[in-house]
Tab-separated table of C-alpha atoms in Angstrom:
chain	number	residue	atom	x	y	z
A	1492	UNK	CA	70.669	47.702	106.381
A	1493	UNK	CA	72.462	46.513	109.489
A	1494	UNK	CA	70.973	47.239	113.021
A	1495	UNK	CA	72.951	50.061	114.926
A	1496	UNK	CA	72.317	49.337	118.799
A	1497	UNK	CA	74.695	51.926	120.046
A	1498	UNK	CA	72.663	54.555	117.727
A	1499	UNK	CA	69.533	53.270	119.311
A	1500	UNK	CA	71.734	53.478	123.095
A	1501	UNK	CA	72.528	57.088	122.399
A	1502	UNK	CA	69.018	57.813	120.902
A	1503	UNK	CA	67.099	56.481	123.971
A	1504	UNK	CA	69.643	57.929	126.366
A	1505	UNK	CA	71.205	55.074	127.749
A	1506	UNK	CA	74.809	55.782	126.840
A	1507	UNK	CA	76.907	58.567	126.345
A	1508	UNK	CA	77.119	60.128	122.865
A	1509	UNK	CA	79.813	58.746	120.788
A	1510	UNK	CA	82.647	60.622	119.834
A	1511	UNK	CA	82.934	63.602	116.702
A	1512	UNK	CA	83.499	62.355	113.940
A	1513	UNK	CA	87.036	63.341	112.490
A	1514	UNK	CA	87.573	66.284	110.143
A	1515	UNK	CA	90.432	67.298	108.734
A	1516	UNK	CA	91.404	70.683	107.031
A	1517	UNK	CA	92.542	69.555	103.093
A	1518	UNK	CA	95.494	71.532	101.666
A	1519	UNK	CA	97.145	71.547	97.819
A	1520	UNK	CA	100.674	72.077	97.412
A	1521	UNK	CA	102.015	72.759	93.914
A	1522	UNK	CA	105.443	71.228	92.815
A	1523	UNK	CA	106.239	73.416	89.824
A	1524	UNK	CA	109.230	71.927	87.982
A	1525	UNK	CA	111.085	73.656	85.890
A	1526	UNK	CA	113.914	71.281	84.539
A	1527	UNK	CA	115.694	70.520	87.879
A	1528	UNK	CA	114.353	73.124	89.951
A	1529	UNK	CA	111.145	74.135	91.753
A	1530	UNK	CA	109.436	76.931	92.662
A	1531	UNK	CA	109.303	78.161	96.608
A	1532	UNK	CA	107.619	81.053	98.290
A	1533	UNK	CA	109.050	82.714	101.290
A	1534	UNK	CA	106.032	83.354	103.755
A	1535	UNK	CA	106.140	86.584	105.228
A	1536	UNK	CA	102.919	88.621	107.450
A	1537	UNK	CA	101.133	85.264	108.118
A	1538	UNK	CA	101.761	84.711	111.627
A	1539	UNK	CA	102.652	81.262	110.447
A	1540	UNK	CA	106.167	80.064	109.416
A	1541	UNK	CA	106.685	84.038	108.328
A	1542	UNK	CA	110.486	83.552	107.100
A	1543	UNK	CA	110.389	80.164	105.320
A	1544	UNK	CA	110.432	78.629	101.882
A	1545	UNK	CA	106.919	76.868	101.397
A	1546	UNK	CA	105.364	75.562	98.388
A	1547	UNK	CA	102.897	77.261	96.647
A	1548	UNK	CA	99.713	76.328	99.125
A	1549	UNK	CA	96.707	76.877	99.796
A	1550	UNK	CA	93.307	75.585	101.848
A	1551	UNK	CA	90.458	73.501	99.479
A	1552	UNK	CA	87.545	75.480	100.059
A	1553	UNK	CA	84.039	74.086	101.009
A	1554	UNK	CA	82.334	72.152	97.936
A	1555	UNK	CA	85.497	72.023	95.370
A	1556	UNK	CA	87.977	69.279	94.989
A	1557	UNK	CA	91.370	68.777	95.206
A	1558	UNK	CA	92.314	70.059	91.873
A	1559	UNK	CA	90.085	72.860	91.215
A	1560	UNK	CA	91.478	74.109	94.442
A	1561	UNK	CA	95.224	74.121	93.263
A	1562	UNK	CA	94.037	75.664	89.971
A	1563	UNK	CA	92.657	78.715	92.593
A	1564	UNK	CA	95.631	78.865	94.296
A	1565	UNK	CA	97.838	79.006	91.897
A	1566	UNK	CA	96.487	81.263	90.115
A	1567	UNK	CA	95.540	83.755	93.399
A	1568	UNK	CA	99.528	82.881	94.604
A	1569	UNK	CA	101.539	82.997	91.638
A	1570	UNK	CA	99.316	84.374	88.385
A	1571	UNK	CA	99.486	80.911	86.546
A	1572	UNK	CA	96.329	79.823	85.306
A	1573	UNK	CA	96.670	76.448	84.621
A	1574	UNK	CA	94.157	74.137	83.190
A	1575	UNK	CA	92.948	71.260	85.800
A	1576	UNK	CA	94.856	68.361	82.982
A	1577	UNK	CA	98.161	70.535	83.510
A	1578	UNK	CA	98.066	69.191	87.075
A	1579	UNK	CA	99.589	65.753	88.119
A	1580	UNK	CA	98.871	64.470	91.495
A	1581	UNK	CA	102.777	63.926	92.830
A	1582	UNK	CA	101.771	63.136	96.461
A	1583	UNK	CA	98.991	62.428	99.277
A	1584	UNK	CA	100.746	63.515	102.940
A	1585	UNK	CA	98.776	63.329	105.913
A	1586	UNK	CA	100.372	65.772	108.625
A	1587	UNK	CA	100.429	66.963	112.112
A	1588	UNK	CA	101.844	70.288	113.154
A	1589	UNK	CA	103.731	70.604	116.537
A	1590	UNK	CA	100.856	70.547	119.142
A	1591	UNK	CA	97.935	70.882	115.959
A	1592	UNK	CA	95.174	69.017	114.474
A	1593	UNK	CA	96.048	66.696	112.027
A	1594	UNK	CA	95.560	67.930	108.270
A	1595	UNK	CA	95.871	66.088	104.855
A	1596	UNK	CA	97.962	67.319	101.536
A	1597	UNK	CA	98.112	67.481	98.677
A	1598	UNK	CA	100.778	68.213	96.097
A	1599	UNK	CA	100.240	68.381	92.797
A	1600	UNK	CA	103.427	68.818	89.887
A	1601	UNK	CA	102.961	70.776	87.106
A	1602	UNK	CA	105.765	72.047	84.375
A	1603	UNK	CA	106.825	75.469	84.043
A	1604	UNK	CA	105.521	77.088	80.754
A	1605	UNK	CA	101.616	75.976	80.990
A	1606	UNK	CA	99.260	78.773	81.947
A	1607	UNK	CA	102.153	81.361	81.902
A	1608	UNK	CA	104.846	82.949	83.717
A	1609	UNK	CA	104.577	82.661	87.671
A	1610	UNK	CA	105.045	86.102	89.660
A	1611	UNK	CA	104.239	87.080	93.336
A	1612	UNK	CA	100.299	87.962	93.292
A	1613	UNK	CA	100.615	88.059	97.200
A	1614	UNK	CA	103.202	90.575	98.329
A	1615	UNK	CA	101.088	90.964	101.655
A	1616	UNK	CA	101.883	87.075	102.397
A	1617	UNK	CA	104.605	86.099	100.041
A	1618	UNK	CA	108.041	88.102	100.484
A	1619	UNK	CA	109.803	86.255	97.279
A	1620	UNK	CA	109.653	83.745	95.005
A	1621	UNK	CA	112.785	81.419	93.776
A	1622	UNK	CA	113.977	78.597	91.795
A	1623	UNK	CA	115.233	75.565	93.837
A	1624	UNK	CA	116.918	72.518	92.674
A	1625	UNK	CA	114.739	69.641	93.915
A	1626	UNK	CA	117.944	68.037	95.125
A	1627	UNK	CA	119.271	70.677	97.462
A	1628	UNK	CA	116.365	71.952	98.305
A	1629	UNK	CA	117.051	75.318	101.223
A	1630	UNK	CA	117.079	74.386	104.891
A	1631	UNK	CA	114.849	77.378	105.718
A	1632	UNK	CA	112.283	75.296	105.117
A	1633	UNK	CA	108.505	74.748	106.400
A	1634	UNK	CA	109.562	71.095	107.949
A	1635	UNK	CA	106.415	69.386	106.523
A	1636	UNK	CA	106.843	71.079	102.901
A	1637	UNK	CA	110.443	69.711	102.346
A	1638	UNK	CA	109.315	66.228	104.016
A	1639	UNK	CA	106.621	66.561	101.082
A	1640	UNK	CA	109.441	67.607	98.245
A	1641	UNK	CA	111.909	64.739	99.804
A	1642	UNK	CA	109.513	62.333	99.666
A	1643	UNK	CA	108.194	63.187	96.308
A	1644	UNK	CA	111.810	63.473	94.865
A	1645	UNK	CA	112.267	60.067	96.180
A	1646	UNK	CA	109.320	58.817	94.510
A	1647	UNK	CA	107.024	58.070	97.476
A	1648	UNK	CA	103.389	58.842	96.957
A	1649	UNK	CA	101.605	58.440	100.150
A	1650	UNK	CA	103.307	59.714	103.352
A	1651	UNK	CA	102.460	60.417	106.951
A	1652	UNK	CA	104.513	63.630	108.528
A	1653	UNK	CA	103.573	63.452	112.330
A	1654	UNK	CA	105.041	66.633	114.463
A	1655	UNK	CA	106.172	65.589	117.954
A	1656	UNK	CA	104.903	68.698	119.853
A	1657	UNK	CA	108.020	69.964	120.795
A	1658	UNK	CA	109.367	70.369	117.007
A	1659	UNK	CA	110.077	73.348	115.535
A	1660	UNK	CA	107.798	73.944	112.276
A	1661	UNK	CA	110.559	75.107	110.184
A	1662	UNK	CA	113.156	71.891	108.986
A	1663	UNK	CA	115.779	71.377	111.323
A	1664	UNK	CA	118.432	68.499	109.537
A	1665	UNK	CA	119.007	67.749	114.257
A	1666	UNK	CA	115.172	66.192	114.197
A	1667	UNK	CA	114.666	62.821	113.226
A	1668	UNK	CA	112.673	62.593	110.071
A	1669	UNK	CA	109.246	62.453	110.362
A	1670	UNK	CA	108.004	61.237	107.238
A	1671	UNK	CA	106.783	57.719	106.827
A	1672	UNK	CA	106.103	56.528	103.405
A	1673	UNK	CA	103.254	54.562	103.587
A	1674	UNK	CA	103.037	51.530	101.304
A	1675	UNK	CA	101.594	51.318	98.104
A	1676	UNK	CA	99.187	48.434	96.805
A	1677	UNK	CA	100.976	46.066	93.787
A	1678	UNK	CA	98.017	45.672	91.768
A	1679	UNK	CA	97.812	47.033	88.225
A	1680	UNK	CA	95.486	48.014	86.055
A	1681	UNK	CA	94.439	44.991	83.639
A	1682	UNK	CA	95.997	44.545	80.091
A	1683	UNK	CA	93.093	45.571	77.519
């Protein structure tokens, strides 16, 4: 194991601590597809982005990984209890909120029809729910959702969404686009 000298600086007090390590707060984001379309909730009594079409969402929860989480959420969001092979991971987006910490998505793309028929378990936080087509998706947006649904219709799989912190957090088509697909390695699996 390699020698850390600025450990043993910090340890004997002869230089300042270093800096907190980062931490990000992990979302999932489901991408229900039903033919064409996908399913958006309108966020209402949040205090966040009450008024906008959002993807069904949700915060990963301390100890449980990426999918189990989306399997909680959508089941908490919209009553569909799928199993974790149901879910396909569609896209990885690291964002930034105007003036916010920076957080990392998920999104995950399941097909309508597995684990049952979605409804609105969340009335308190979830005014409606709707079909979309994926390729007119609504401008009432949450900006960073539709980046995610663009860039996933486009077939991008890693993306960063950086907020300036003067941009609205609803989609508005007179900001540039923030999304930056972020390139993807060419190496394949080996031929068995």
């Amino acid at each position: 194991m390699p020698h850390d000298e600025a450990a043993d600086a910090v340890a004997d007090g002869s230089a300042d601590a270093a800096p907190a390590r980062h931490s990000e707060v992990v979302d999932v984001h489901l991408v229900l597809r039903r033919g064409g379309d996908v399913l958006l909730a309108r966020r209402a009594g949040t205090g966040y982005a009450d008024g906008l079409w959002h993807a069904p969402s949700g915060h990963v929860e301390d100890g449980e990984d990426v999918r189990a989480a989306m399997v909680r959420e959508a089941y908490e969001e919209i009553g569909v209890a799928f199993a974790p092979e149901d879910l396909r991971v569609a896209l990885v987006m690291q964002h930034r909120g105007p003036g916010g910490p920076p957080r990392t998505g998920w999104f995950f793309e399941a097909v309508h029809g597995k684990g049952g028929e979605p409804y609105n378990r969340e009335p308190h936080k979830c005014s409606e729910l709707a079909w979309h087509p994926l390729a007119a998706l609504p401008e009432d947006m949450v900006a960073y959702s539709r980046a995610g649904f663009e860039a996933y219709r486009r077939g991008e799989r890693f993306v960063l969404h950086w907020h300036e912190d003067d941009d609205p957090v609803g989609h508005d088509p007179a900001v540039p686009d923030r999304a930056v697909p972020l390139p993807m390695t060419g190496v394949r699996p080996a031929g068995g």
